[in-house]
Coordinates of C-alpha atoms in Angstrom, one line a residue:
X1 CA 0.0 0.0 0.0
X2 CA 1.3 3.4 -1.3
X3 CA 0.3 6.4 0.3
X4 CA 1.7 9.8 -1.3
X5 CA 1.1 13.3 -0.1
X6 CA -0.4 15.5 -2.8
X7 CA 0.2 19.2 -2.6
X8 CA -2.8 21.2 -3.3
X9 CA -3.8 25.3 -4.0
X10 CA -6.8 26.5 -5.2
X11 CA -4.2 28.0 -8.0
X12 CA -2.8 24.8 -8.6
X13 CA -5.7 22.5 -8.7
X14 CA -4.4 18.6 -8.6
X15 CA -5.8 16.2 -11.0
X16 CA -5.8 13.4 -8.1
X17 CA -7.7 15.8 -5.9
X18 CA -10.4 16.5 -8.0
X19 CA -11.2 12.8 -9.4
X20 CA -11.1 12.2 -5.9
X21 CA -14.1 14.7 -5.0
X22 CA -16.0 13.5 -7.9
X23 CA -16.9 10.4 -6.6
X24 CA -20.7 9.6 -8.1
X25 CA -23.7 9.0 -5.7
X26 CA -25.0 6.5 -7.8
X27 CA -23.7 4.1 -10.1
X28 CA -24.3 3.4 -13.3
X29 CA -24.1 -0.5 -13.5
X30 CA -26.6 -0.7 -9.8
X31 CA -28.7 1.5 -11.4
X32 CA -29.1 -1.0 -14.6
X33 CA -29.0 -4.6 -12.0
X34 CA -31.8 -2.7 -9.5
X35 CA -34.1 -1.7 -12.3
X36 CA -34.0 -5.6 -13.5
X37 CA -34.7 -7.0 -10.5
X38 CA -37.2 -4.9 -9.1
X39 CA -38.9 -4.8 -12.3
X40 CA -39.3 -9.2 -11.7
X41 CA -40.3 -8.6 -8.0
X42 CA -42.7 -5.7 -8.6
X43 CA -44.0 -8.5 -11.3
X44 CA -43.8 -12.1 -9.9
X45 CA -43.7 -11.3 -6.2
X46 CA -42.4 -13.7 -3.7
X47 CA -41.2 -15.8 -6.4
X48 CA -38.8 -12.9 -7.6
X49 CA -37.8 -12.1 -4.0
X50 CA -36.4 -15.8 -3.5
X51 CA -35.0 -16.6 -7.0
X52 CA -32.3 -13.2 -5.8
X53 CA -31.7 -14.1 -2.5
X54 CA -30.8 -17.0 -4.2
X55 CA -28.6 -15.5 -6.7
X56 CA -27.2 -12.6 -5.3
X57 CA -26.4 -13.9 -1.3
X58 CA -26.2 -17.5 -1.9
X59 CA -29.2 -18.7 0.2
X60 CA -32.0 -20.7 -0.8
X61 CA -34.8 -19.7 1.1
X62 CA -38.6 -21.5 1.0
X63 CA -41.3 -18.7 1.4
X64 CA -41.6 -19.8 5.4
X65 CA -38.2 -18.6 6.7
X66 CA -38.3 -15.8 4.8
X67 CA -39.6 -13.9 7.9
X68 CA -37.6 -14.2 11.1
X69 CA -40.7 -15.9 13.6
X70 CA -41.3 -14.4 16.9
X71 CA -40.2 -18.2 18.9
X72 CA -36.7 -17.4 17.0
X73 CA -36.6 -13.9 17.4
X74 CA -36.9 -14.1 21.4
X75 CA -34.7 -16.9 21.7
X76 CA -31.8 -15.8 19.6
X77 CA -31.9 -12.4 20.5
X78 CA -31.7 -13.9 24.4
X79 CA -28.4 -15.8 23.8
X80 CA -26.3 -12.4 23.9
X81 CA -24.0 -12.6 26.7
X82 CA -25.5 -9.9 29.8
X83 CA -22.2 -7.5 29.1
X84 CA -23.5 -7.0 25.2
X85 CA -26.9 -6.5 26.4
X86 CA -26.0 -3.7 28.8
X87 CA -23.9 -2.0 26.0
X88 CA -26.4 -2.0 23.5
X89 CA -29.0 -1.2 26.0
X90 CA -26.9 2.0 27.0
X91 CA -26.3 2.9 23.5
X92 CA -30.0 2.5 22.9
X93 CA -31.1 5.2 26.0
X94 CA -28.7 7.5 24.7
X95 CA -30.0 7.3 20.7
X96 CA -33.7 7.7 22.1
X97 CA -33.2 10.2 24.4
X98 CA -31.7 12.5 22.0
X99 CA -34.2 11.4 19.2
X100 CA -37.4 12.5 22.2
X101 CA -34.7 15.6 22.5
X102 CA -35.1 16.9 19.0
X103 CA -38.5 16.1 18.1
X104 CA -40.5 19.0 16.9
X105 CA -44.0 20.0 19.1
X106 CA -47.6 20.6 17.1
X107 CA -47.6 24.5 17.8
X108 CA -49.8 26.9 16.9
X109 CA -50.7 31.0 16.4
X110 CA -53.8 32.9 16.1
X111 CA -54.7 35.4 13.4
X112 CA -56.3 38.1 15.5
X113 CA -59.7 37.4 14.1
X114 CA -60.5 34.0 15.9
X115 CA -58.9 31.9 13.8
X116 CA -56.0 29.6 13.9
X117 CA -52.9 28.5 11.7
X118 CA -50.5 25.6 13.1
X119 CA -48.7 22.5 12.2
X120 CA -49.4 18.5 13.8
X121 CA -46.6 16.1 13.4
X122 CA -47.9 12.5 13.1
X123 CA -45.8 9.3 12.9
X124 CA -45.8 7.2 9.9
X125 CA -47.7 4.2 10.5
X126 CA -45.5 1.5 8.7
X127 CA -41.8 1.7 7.7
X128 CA -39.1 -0.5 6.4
X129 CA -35.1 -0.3 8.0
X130 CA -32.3 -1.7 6.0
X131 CA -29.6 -3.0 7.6
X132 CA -26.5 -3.9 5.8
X133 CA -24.8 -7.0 6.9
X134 CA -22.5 -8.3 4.1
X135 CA -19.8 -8.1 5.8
X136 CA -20.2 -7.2 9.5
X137 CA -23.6 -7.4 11.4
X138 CA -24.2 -3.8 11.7
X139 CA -26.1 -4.0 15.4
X140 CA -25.1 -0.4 15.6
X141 CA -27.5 1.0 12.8
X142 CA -30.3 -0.9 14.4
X143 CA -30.0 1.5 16.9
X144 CA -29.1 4.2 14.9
X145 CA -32.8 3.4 12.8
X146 CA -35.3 1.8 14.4
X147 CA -34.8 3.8 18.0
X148 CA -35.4 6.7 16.0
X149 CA -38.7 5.3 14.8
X150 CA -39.4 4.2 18.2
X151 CA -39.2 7.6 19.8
X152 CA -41.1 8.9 17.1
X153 CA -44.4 6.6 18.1
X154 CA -44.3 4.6 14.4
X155 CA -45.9 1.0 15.0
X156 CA -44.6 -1.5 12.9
X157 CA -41.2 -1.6 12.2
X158 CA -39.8 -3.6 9.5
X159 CA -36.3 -4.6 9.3
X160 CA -34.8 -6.6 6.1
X161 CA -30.9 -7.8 7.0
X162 CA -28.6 -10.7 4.8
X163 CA -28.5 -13.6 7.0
X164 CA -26.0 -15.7 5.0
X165 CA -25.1 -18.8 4.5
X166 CA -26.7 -19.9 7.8
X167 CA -30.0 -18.5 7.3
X168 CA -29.4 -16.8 11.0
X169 CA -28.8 -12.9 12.2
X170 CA -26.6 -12.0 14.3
X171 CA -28.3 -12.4 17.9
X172 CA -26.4 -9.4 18.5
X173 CA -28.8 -7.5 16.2
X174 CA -32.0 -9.9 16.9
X175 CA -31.5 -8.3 20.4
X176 CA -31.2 -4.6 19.6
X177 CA -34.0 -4.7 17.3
X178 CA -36.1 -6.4 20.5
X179 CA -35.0 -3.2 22.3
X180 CA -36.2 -0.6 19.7
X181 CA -39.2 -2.0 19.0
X182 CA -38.8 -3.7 15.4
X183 CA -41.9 -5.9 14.9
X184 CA -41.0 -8.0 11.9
X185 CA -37.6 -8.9 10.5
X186 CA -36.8 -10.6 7.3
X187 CA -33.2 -12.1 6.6
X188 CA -33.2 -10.7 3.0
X189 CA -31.0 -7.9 1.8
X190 CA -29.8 -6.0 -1.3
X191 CA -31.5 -4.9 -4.0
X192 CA -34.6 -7.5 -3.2
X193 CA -34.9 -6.3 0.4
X194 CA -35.8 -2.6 -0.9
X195 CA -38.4 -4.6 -3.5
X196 CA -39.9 -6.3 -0.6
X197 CA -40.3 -3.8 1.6
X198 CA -41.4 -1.4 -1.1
X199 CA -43.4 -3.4 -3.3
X200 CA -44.7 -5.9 -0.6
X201 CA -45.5 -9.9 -0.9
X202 CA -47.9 -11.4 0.1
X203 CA -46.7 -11.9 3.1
X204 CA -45.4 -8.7 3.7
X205 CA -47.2 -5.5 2.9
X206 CA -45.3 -2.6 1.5
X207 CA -44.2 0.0 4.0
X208 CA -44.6 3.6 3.8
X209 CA -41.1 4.9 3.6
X210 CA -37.5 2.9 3.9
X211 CA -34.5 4.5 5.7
X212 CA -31.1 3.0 6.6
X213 CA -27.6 2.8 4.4
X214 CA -26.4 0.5 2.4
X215 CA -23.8 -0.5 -0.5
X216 CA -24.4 0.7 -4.1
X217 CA -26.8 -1.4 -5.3
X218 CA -28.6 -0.9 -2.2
X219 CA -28.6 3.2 -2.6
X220 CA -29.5 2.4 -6.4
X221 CA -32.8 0.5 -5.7
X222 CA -33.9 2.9 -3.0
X223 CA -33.5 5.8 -5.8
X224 CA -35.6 4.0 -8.1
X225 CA -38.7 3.1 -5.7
X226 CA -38.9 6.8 -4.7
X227 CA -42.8 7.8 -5.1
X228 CA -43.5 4.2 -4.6
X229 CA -42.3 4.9 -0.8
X230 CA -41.0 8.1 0.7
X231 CA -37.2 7.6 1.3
X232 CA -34.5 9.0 3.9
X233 CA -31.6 10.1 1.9
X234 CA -28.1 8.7 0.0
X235 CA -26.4 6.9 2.0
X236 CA -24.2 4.7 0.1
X237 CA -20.5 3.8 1.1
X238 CA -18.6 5.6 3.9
X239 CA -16.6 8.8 4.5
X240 CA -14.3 10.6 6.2
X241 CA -12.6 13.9 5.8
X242 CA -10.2 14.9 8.6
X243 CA -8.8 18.5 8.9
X244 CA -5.9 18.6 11.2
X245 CA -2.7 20.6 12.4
X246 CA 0.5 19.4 13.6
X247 CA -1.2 20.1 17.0
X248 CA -2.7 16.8 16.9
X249 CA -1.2 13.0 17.6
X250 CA -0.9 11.8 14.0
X251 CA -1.9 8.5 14.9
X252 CA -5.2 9.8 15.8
X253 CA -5.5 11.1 12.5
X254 CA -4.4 7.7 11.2
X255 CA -6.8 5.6 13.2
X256 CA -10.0 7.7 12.7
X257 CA -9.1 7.6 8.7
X258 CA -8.9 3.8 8.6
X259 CA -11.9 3.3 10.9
X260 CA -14.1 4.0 7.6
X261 CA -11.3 2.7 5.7
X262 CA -12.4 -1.1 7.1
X263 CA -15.9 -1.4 6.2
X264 CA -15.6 -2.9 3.1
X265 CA -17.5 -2.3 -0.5
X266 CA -14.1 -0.9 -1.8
X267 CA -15.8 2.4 -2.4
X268 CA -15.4 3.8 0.9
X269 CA -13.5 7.5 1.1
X270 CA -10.9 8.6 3.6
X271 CA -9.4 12.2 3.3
X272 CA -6.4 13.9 5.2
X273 CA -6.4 18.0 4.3
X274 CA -3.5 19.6 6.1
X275 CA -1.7 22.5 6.5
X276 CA 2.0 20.7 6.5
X277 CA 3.5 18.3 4.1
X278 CA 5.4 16.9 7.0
X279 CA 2.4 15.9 9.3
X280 CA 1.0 14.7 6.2
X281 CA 4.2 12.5 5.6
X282 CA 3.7 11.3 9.5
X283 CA 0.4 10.1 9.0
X284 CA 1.2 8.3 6.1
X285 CA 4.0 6.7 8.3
X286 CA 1.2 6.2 10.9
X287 CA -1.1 4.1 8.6
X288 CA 1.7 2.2 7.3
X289 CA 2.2 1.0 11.1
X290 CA -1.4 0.2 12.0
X291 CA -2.7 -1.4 8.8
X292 CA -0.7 -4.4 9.6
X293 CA -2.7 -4.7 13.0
X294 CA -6.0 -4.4 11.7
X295 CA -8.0 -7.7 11.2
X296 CA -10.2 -5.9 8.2
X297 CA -6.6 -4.9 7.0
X298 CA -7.2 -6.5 3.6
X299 CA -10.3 -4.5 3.1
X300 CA -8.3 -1.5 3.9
X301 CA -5.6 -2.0 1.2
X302 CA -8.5 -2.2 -0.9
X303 CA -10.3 0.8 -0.6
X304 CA -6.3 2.2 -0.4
X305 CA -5.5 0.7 -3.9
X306 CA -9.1 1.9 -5.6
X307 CA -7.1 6.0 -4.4
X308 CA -9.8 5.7 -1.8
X309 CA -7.1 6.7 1.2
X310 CA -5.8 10.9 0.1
X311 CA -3.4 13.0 1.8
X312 CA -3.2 16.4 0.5
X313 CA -1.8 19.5 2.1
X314 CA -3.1 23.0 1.3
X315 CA -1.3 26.6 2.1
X316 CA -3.4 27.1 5.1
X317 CA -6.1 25.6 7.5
X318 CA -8.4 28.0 5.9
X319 CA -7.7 27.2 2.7
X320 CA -8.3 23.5 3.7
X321 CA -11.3 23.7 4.7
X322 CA -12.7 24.9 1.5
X323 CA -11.4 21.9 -0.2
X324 CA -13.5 19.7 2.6
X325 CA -16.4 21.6 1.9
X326 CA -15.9 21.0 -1.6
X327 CA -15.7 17.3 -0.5
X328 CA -19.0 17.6 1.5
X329 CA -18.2 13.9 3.5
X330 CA -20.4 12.3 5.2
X331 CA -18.0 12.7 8.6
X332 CA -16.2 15.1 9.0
X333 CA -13.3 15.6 12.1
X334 CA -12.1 19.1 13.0
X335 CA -8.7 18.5 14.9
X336 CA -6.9 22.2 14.7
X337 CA -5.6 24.5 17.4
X338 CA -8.8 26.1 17.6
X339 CA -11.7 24.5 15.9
X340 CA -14.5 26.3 17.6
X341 CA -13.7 29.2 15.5
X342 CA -13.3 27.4 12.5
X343 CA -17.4 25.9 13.2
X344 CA -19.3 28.6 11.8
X345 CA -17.4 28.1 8.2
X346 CA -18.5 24.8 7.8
X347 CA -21.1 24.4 5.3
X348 CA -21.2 20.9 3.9
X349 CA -20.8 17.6 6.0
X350 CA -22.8 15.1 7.6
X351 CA -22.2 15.2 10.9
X352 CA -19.2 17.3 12.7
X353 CA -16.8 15.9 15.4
X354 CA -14.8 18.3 16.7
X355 CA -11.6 18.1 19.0
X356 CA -8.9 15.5 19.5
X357 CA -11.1 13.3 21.9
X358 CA -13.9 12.9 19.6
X359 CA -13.4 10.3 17.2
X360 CA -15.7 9.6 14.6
X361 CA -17.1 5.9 16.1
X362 CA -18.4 8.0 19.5
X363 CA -20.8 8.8 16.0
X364 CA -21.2 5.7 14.9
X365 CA -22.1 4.0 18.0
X366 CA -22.6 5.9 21.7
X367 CA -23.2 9.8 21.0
X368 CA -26.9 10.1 20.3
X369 CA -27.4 12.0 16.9
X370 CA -28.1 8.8 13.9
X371 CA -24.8 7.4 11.9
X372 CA -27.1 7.0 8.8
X373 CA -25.7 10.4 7.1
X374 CA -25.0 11.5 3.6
X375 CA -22.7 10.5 1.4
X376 CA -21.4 10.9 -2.2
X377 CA -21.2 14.4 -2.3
X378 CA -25.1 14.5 -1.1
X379 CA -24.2 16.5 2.3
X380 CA -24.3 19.5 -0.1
X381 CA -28.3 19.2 0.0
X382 CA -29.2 16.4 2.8
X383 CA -29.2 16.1 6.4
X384 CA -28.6 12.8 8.5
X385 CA -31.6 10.5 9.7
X386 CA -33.4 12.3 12.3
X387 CA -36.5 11.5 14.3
X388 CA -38.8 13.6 12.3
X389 CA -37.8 10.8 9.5
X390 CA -40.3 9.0 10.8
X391 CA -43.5 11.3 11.3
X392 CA -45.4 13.6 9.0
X393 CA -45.8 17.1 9.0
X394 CA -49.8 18.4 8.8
X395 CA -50.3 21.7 8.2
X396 CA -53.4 23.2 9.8
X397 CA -55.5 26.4 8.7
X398 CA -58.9 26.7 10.3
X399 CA -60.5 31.1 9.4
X400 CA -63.5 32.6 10.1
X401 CA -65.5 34.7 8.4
X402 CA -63.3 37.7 9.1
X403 CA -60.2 36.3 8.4
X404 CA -60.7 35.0 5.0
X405 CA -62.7 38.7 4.3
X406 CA -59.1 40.2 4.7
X407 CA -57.2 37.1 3.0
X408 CA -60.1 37.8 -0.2
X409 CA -58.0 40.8 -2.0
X410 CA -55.2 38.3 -2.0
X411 CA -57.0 35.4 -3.1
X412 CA -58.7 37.0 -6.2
X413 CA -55.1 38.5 -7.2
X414 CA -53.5 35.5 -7.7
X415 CA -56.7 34.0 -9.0
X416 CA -56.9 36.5 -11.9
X417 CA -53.5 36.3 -13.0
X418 CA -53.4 32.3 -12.9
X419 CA -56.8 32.1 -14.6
X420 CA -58.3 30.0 -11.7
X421 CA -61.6 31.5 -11.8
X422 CA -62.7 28.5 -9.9
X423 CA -60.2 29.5 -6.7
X424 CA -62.2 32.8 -6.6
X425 CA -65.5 31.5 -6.3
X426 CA -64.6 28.9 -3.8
X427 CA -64.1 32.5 -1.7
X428 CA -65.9 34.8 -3.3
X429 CA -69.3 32.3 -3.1
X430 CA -68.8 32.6 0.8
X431 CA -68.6 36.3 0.3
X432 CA -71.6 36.5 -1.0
X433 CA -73.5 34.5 1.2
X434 CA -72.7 37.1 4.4

């Protein structure tokens, strides 16, 4: 594994830098293999759904353990060993606590005539979580999903996970999905999960909107069943753009950059933007050290040989931190001097760690706010998962008499120069009634 320091200005742009930032949020290819397949499930149903499982994970499935059942579900998920249980329990309160924390209140305002104008926030009835699985049983974005639908009051939660070879999740994640509420659970994943849930079977009906992350084909076939469902956002394969002086332990800078490094599709982003060539150099040293001790460490020379591992230094901090907004990752570390006044310039990233004692896995697994964040350049114009995900916004307008008299000279303005004569008179009828 190679790692070089590339010198970058905004005068002298680098041709590694920018292929680097134009990594697509879609691909191609998963766009073509999602329509396919969806297209057979949306057609044949249940027979569609096993012939891919088939094909794409390796299982053959009958119809019946498609769905995990409940006697499974509660024993598995009671085989965890009491110190896992705690853990996930603890990461759990904190997740809903902060989810209850953020959730938006029905408020409302009069108009001074006896009316009243508001908004009621509702959970969605029915929604479908993916969790990606291929390879590591992601426990953590159980949490990360399904407490958020929890706090949010939305009763029935699907979850749709790879099970493998042996047909059987991970009782780690059979046990935090008993915590935050899931209420069914199919060991399918990919591109036929998303049909599933979107598209229902017959023993599954559709859900109302799917969240979670996922791989590219995974991000592909949510794109292409929006309208179908409502969706979360792009959240394909992960990110990470560190900003750091020489104030910081380069092997800090080195761990958090392989930490995404490890997870595996081969797509996965990792960016250093410095202000020295030197500290660059030292955490290119740094990497070189720990890569060897990693157990994912052939993962990690993947994503390193596909140029997804970049160390650039830039003429100033400042200057850096364009180039990461530029990047818009999905995580984003700020490990300078003084990062608090560095805050208010960030525009575009996922989520925001700030200091030398806040790596990016407090995030992923213990902090509170959801890991599922945006990716491929899509922090530019998303947000991260949040509990209001999960719930519907109603707008609510109840006038008098009075108030729509005043609201009339409005109403037959824009009436008139649409040509909605038919807008008018739903007033101007009431008008004419008084």
């Amino acid at each position: 594994m190679n790692l070089r320091v590339v010198n970058w200005s905004p005068a002298r742009r680098s041709r590694t830098v920018e292929v680097f930032l134009q990594r697509p949020a879609f691909d191609a290819a998963a766009e073509k293999a999602a329509a396919e397949i969806l297209s057979d499930i949306r057609t044949r149903g249940e027979p569609a759904v096993l012939a891919a499982v088939a094909k794409f994970e390796g299982v053959s499935l009958k119809l019946s353990e498609l769905r995990v059942s409940q006697r499974e579900f509660d024993e598995t998920a009671m085989q965890v060993e009491p110190d896992v249980r705690r853990q996930i329990d603890e990461a759990h309160r904190r997740v809903y606590e902060f989810a209850r924390r953020s959730m938006r209140s029905d408020w409302f305002m009069e108009t001074g005539n006896g009316g009243r104008l508001g908004e009621v926030f509702t959970a969605l009835d029915r929604v479908g979580i993916y969790i990606p699985g291929g390879t590591a049983p992601l426990a953590s974005t159980v949490i990360m999903t399904a407490t958020l639908a929890q706090a949010a009051g939305v009763k029935e939660i699907v979850a749709c996970s790879p099970a493998g070879a042996g047909k059987r999740l991970s009782p780690a994640m059979l046990y935090a999905m008993k915590v935050c509420g899931v209420t069914e659970i199919y060991r399918i994943g990919g591109i036929q999960a998303v049909g599933l849930m979107a598209y229902g079977i017959k023993h599954c009906r559709p859900v109302r909107k799917i969240v979670g992350p996922g791989g590219t084909f995974v991000t592909a076939a949510k794109r292409m069943v929006y309208g179908t469902v409502a969706l979360d956002l792009v959240a394909g394969p992960s990110e990470i753009a560190v900003l750091a002086d020489s104030s910081v332990n380069p092997e800090y800078v080195a761990a958090d950059l392989l930490s995404q490094a490890e997870h595996g599709t081969g797509h996965e982003k990792a960016l250093l933007v410095t202000d020295s060539a030197d500290f660059a150099a030292e955490v290119a040293r740094a990497i070189a050290r720990q890569v060897p001790q990693r157990s994912r460490r052939s993962l990690i020379r993947k994503v390193a040989d596909a140029n997804g591992i970049l160390l650039v230094a830039a003429p100033s901090i400042d200057l850096g931190l364009d180039l990461v907004n530029r990047f818009a990752p999905e995580h984003f570390e700020l490990m300078v001097k003084d990062p608090d006044a560095l805050i208010p310039k960030v525009r575009n990233c996922g989520a925001l760690f700030v200091g030398p004692w806040t790596p990016e896995p407090v995030g992923d697994f213990a902090a509170g706010p959801s890991h599922v964040l945006p990716t491929g350049g899509a922090a530019r114009m998303f947000s991260g998962l949040t509990v209001e995900d999960f719930r519907r916004r109603t707008s609510l307008v109840k006038y008098t008499k009075e108030d729509l008299r005043q609201a009339m000279p409005v109403i037959e303005m824009f009436a008139r120069i649409e040509g909605l004569d038919g807008h008018m008179n739903s007033a101007a009828v009431r008008m004419s009634q008084i």
